[in-house]
mmCIF file of C-alpha atoms in Angstrom:
data_model
loop_
_atom_site.group_PDB
_atom_site.id
_atom_site.type_symbol
_atom_site.label_atom_id
_atom_site.label_comp_id
_atom_site.label_asym_id
_atom_site.label_seq_id
_atom_site.Cartn_x
_atom_site.Cartn_y
_atom_site.Cartn_z
ATOM 1 C CA ASP A 1 35.860 129.058 -82.189
ATOM 2 C CA ALA A 2 34.162 130.757 -79.275
ATOM 3 C CA LYS A 3 34.437 134.524 -79.420
ATOM 4 C CA THR A 4 34.220 134.889 -75.670
ATOM 5 C CA THR A 5 36.505 134.374 -72.676
ATOM 6 C CA GLN A 6 35.258 133.378 -69.243
ATOM 7 C CA PRO A 7 37.066 132.297 -66.084
ATOM 8 C CA PRO A 8 36.769 128.535 -65.635
ATOM 9 C CA SER A 9 35.053 128.701 -62.263
ATOM 10 C CA MET A 10 33.680 130.947 -59.526
ATOM 11 C CA ASP A 11 32.209 130.490 -56.071
ATOM 12 C CA CYS A 12 29.442 132.528 -54.516
ATOM 13 C CA ALA A 13 27.715 132.495 -51.139
ATOM 14 C CA GLU A 14 24.023 131.714 -51.087
ATOM 15 C CA GLY A 15 21.911 134.868 -50.915
ATOM 16 C CA ARG A 16 24.660 137.087 -52.279
ATOM 17 C CA ALA A 17 24.840 138.550 -55.752
ATOM 18 C CA ALA A 18 26.823 136.522 -58.271
ATOM 19 C CA ASN A 19 28.651 138.598 -60.871
ATOM 20 C CA LEU A 20 29.791 136.502 -63.821
ATOM 21 C CA PRO A 21 32.270 138.218 -66.158
ATOM 22 C CA CYS A 22 32.742 137.687 -69.877
ATOM 23 C CA ASN A 23 35.184 139.211 -72.332
ATOM 24 C CA HIS A 24 34.247 139.570 -75.997
ATOM 25 C CA SER A 25 36.823 142.035 -77.285
ATOM 26 C CA THR A 26 36.277 141.165 -80.976
ATOM 27 C CA ILE A 27 32.513 141.660 -80.928
ATOM 28 C CA SER A 28 31.034 143.362 -83.982
ATOM 29 C CA GLY A 29 28.407 146.076 -84.029
ATOM 30 C CA ASN A 30 25.491 143.792 -84.870
ATOM 31 C CA GLU A 31 26.420 140.913 -82.591
ATOM 32 C CA TYR A 32 24.355 140.116 -79.534
ATOM 33 C CA VAL A 33 25.627 138.766 -76.234
ATOM 34 C CA TYR A 34 23.668 135.755 -75.012
ATOM 35 C CA TRP A 35 23.853 133.886 -71.733
ATOM 36 C CA TYR A 36 22.776 130.289 -71.257
ATOM 37 C CA ARG A 37 23.299 127.955 -68.348
ATOM 38 C CA GLN A 38 23.416 124.197 -67.991
ATOM 39 C CA ILE A 39 22.475 122.572 -64.730
ATOM 40 C CA HIS A 40 24.081 119.186 -64.191
ATOM 41 C CA SER A 41 23.889 117.658 -67.685
ATOM 42 C CA GLN A 42 20.403 118.968 -68.415
ATOM 43 C CA GLY A 43 19.790 120.805 -71.672
ATOM 44 C CA PRO A 44 21.072 124.395 -71.701
ATOM 45 C CA GLN A 45 18.620 127.027 -70.543
ATOM 46 C CA TYR A 46 18.366 130.530 -71.970
ATOM 47 C CA ILE A 47 18.919 133.303 -69.412
ATOM 48 C CA ILE A 48 19.157 136.681 -71.103
ATOM 49 C CA HIS A 49 20.593 138.530 -74.079
ATOM 50 C CA GLY A 50 21.513 142.085 -75.054
ATOM 51 C CA LEU A 51 23.052 144.252 -77.750
ATOM 52 C CA LYS A 52 24.069 147.586 -76.224
ATOM 53 C CA ASN A 53 21.815 148.468 -73.351
ATOM 54 C CA ASN A 54 21.682 146.807 -69.987
ATOM 55 C CA GLU A 55 18.916 144.248 -69.726
ATOM 56 C CA THR A 56 16.986 142.746 -66.845
ATOM 57 C CA ASN A 57 14.486 139.931 -66.636
ATOM 58 C CA GLU A 58 13.088 137.703 -63.916
ATOM 59 C CA MET A 59 16.234 135.592 -63.863
ATOM 60 C CA ALA A 60 19.146 138.002 -64.137
ATOM 61 C CA SER A 61 20.592 141.323 -65.238
ATOM 62 C CA LEU A 62 23.071 141.837 -68.036
ATOM 63 C CA ILE A 63 25.477 144.748 -67.910
ATOM 64 C CA ILE A 64 27.347 145.485 -71.160
ATOM 65 C CA THR A 65 30.232 147.961 -71.130
ATOM 66 C CA GLU A 66 29.983 151.028 -73.321
ATOM 67 C CA ASP A 67 32.647 149.717 -75.719
ATOM 68 C CA ARG A 68 30.811 146.343 -75.726
ATOM 69 C CA LYS A 69 34.055 144.443 -75.201
ATOM 70 C CA SER A 70 32.890 142.852 -71.989
ATOM 71 C CA SER A 71 29.763 142.111 -70.038
ATOM 72 C CA THR A 72 28.645 140.879 -66.641
ATOM 73 C CA LEU A 73 25.756 138.600 -65.828
ATOM 74 C CA ILE A 74 24.312 139.350 -62.407
ATOM 75 C CA LEU A 75 22.254 136.888 -60.406
ATOM 76 C CA PRO A 76 20.970 139.217 -57.683
ATOM 77 C CA HIS A 77 20.340 136.650 -54.950
ATOM 78 C CA ALA A 78 22.089 133.409 -55.775
ATOM 79 C CA THR A 79 20.527 130.165 -54.571
ATOM 80 C CA LEU A 80 21.904 126.631 -54.462
ATOM 81 C CA ARG A 81 19.839 125.880 -57.577
ATOM 82 C CA ASP A 82 21.885 128.436 -59.509
ATOM 83 C CA THR A 83 24.906 126.120 -59.349
ATOM 84 C CA ALA A 84 25.560 125.412 -63.037
ATOM 85 C CA VAL A 85 27.866 125.981 -65.977
ATOM 86 C CA TYR A 86 27.210 129.410 -67.480
ATOM 87 C CA TYR A 87 27.914 130.087 -71.134
ATOM 88 C CA CYS A 88 28.503 133.552 -72.550
ATOM 89 C CA ILE A 89 27.936 133.493 -76.310
ATOM 90 C CA VAL A 90 28.245 136.121 -79.022
ATOM 91 C CA ARG A 91 25.645 135.690 -81.741
ATOM 92 C CA THR A 92 25.244 137.493 -85.010
ATOM 93 C CA PHE A 93 21.722 138.616 -85.694
ATOM 94 C CA THR A 94 20.361 137.943 -89.160
ATOM 95 C CA GLN A 95 16.801 138.172 -90.337
ATOM 96 C CA GLY A 96 15.441 134.819 -91.355
ATOM 97 C CA GLY A 97 17.434 131.601 -91.470
ATOM 98 C CA SER A 98 19.152 130.069 -88.503
ATOM 99 C CA GLU A 99 22.042 131.140 -86.398
ATOM 100 C CA LYS A 100 24.476 128.870 -84.724
ATOM 101 C CA LEU A 101 25.397 129.145 -81.079
ATOM 102 C CA VAL A 102 29.107 128.504 -80.523
ATOM 103 C CA PHE A 103 29.463 127.214 -76.999
ATOM 104 C CA GLY A 104 32.836 127.503 -75.311
ATOM 105 C CA LYS A 105 33.624 125.590 -72.135
ATOM 106 C CA GLY A 106 31.679 128.058 -70.034
ATOM 107 C CA MET A 107 32.203 128.932 -66.394
ATOM 108 C CA LYS A 108 31.217 126.700 -63.478
ATOM 109 C CA LEU A 109 29.416 128.697 -60.798
ATOM 110 C CA THR A 110 29.165 126.998 -57.427
ATOM 111 C CA VAL A 111 26.804 128.541 -54.915
ATOM 112 C CA ASN A 112 27.799 127.573 -51.378
ATOM 113 C CA PRO A 113 25.450 127.448 -48.378
ATOM 114 C CA ASN B 1 3.122 122.332 -73.663
ATOM 115 C CA ALA B 2 6.026 119.862 -73.483
ATOM 116 C CA GLY B 3 8.594 122.048 -75.293
ATOM 117 C CA VAL B 4 11.347 119.909 -76.847
ATOM 118 C CA THR B 5 11.220 116.162 -76.251
ATOM 119 C CA GLN B 6 13.855 113.566 -77.110
ATOM 120 C CA THR B 7 13.792 109.793 -77.275
ATOM 121 C CA PRO B 8 15.381 107.629 -76.090
ATOM 122 C CA LYS B 9 16.844 109.054 -72.881
ATOM 123 C CA PHE B 10 19.661 106.530 -72.834
ATOM 124 C CA GLN B 11 21.008 104.007 -75.326
ATOM 125 C CA VAL B 12 23.865 101.516 -75.496
ATOM 126 C CA LEU B 13 25.082 100.403 -78.920
ATOM 127 C CA LYS B 14 27.765 98.088 -80.193
ATOM 128 C CA THR B 15 30.251 99.400 -82.742
ATOM 129 C CA GLY B 16 28.715 99.212 -86.208
ATOM 130 C CA GLN B 17 25.094 99.240 -85.098
ATOM 131 C CA SER B 18 22.740 101.915 -86.341
ATOM 132 C CA MET B 19 20.107 103.951 -84.555
ATOM 133 C CA THR B 20 17.951 107.042 -84.885
ATOM 134 C CA LEU B 21 17.554 109.680 -82.215
ATOM 135 C CA GLN B 22 14.169 111.339 -82.266
ATOM 136 C CA CYS B 23 13.339 114.957 -81.454
ATOM 137 C CA ALA B 24 10.009 116.763 -81.472
ATOM 138 C CA GLN B 25 8.917 120.281 -80.512
ATOM 139 C CA ASP B 26 5.453 121.661 -79.956
ATOM 140 C CA MET B 27 6.285 125.375 -80.081
ATOM 141 C CA ASN B 28 5.720 125.719 -83.837
ATOM 142 C CA HIS B 29 9.360 126.732 -84.332
ATOM 143 C CA ASN B 30 10.853 126.791 -87.793
ATOM 144 C CA SER B 31 14.462 126.024 -86.866
ATOM 145 C CA MET B 32 15.766 122.891 -85.224
ATOM 146 C CA TYR B 33 19.274 121.769 -84.215
ATOM 147 C CA TRP B 34 21.291 118.759 -83.109
ATOM 148 C CA TYR B 35 24.287 119.192 -80.791
ATOM 149 C CA ARG B 36 26.642 116.791 -79.085
ATOM 150 C CA GLN B 37 28.388 117.360 -75.780
ATOM 151 C CA ASP B 38 31.447 115.430 -74.691
ATOM 152 C CA PRO B 39 32.593 115.331 -71.045
ATOM 153 C CA GLY B 40 33.856 118.675 -69.794
ATOM 154 C CA MET B 41 33.177 120.358 -73.113
ATOM 155 C CA GLY B 42 30.681 122.802 -74.495
ATOM 156 C CA LEU B 43 28.100 121.833 -77.082
ATOM 157 C CA ARG B 44 29.092 121.370 -80.715
ATOM 158 C CA LEU B 45 26.613 121.693 -83.549
ATOM 159 C CA ILE B 46 26.147 118.583 -85.707
ATOM 160 C CA TYR B 47 23.344 119.594 -88.100
ATOM 161 C CA TYR B 48 20.621 122.166 -88.194
ATOM 162 C CA SER B 49 17.441 122.795 -90.128
ATOM 163 C CA ALA B 50 16.463 126.389 -90.792
ATOM 164 C CA SER B 51 12.984 125.383 -91.879
ATOM 165 C CA GLU B 52 10.957 122.370 -92.898
ATOM 166 C CA GLY B 53 12.568 120.706 -95.879
ATOM 167 C CA THR B 54 16.067 122.141 -95.390
ATOM 168 C CA THR B 55 19.078 120.825 -93.519
ATOM 169 C CA ASP B 56 22.667 122.046 -93.239
ATOM 170 C CA LYS B 57 25.887 120.754 -91.757
ATOM 171 C CA GLY B 58 27.245 122.186 -88.555
ATOM 172 C CA GLU B 59 30.665 121.896 -87.009
ATOM 173 C CA VAL B 60 30.885 118.088 -86.632
ATOM 174 C CA PRO B 61 28.571 116.365 -89.182
ATOM 175 C CA ASN B 62 30.714 113.348 -90.096
ATOM 176 C CA GLY B 63 29.099 110.018 -89.235
ATOM 177 C CA TYR B 64 25.590 111.472 -88.936
ATOM 178 C CA ASN B 65 22.558 112.033 -91.118
ATOM 179 C CA VAL B 66 19.428 114.011 -90.347
ATOM 180 C CA SER B 67 15.840 114.181 -91.524
ATOM 181 C CA ARG B 68 13.429 117.056 -91.009
ATOM 182 C CA LEU B 69 10.332 114.899 -91.153
ATOM 183 C CA ASN B 70 7.916 117.790 -90.719
ATOM 184 C CA LYS B 71 7.873 121.077 -88.847
ATOM 185 C CA ARG B 72 7.696 119.317 -85.486
ATOM 186 C CA GLU B 73 10.229 116.537 -85.881
ATOM 187 C CA PHE B 74 13.972 116.413 -86.578
ATOM 188 C CA SER B 75 15.757 113.072 -86.340
ATOM 189 C CA LEU B 76 19.460 112.239 -86.137
ATOM 190 C CA ARG B 77 20.716 108.935 -87.531
ATOM 191 C CA LEU B 78 23.947 107.099 -86.834
ATOM 192 C CA GLU B 79 24.408 104.608 -89.675
ATOM 193 C CA SER B 80 27.393 102.765 -88.206
ATOM 194 C CA ALA B 81 28.089 103.781 -84.646
ATOM 195 C CA ALA B 82 31.674 104.250 -83.452
ATOM 196 C CA PRO B 83 33.040 104.619 -79.890
ATOM 197 C CA SER B 84 33.963 108.228 -80.763
ATOM 198 C CA GLN B 85 30.239 108.946 -81.000
ATOM 199 C CA THR B 86 29.738 108.217 -77.324
ATOM 200 C CA SER B 87 28.303 111.491 -76.121
ATOM 201 C CA VAL B 88 25.222 113.307 -74.898
ATOM 202 C CA TYR B 89 23.052 114.535 -77.753
ATOM 203 C CA PHE B 90 20.846 117.587 -77.407
ATOM 204 C CA CYS B 91 18.122 118.744 -79.742
ATOM 205 C CA ALA B 92 17.006 122.379 -79.793
ATOM 206 C CA SER B 93 14.495 124.544 -81.595
ATOM 207 C CA SER B 94 14.047 128.254 -82.185
ATOM 208 C CA GLU B 95 12.052 130.783 -84.122
ATOM 209 C CA PRO B 96 14.319 132.867 -86.358
ATOM 210 C CA GLY B 97 14.145 136.585 -85.903
ATOM 211 C CA LEU B 98 15.057 139.311 -83.518
ATOM 212 C CA GLY B 99 15.832 138.003 -80.077
ATOM 213 C CA GLU B 100 15.852 134.391 -81.217
ATOM 214 C CA THR B 101 16.572 132.000 -78.373
ATOM 215 C CA GLN B 102 17.042 128.279 -78.570
ATOM 216 C CA TYR B 103 15.083 125.874 -76.405
ATOM 217 C CA PHE B 104 16.786 122.597 -75.596
ATOM 218 C CA GLY B 105 15.540 119.091 -74.944
ATOM 219 C CA PRO B 106 16.676 116.951 -71.991
ATOM 220 C CA GLY B 107 19.285 115.058 -74.010
ATOM 221 C CA THR B 108 19.994 111.480 -75.088
ATOM 222 C CA ARG B 109 22.950 109.737 -73.505
ATOM 223 C CA LEU B 110 24.591 107.391 -75.996
ATOM 224 C CA LEU B 111 27.268 104.839 -75.176
ATOM 225 C CA VAL B 112 28.959 103.004 -78.044
ATOM 226 C CA LEU B 113 30.965 99.966 -77.014
#
């Protein structure tokens, strides 16, 4: 079962920041928060991940609350190409071996012109 | 650098027929995965391979077999296809360790009549 809760959908105006929320109230101390997105039936695409600190890369920023029970993915200037289903996933880090991503239903972000 | 490639892109089978879905990655990753995605749903893990020579069941392995042919290739076989196996199949690969992210192929769309 997915360990995260996301709203089913959200709209955003093109050029504005899109703030995508995620609740993960049962997260453990060594579990990472990952974000992937899936654009129209393509394979999922990695966006960003974090443990405790806020993270930023060329695609997005990830803000994790101090208690780590929720996080927000920020797309600073949303474009029409950002329309996709966004998945917030909690992953346990282990050294060696494989880890399984448990995808929930995700959240459909629609960027409107 | 093609990343993760899958063949075929699309396939129609009759109930009871068999087929093998092929996946290859050129990123020298140790871990590989097979997922299925049904309409409106997230991805569910079928099988994974932590390293060459090892395979393990995921969430929905029934009706499937896998072969980790070498480090590059991971195939998924349907011995006797059923309509319930109509789905989109995604292959992914990753390198285990800190910050592991999975890279996905474009998917194979399978229709079983």
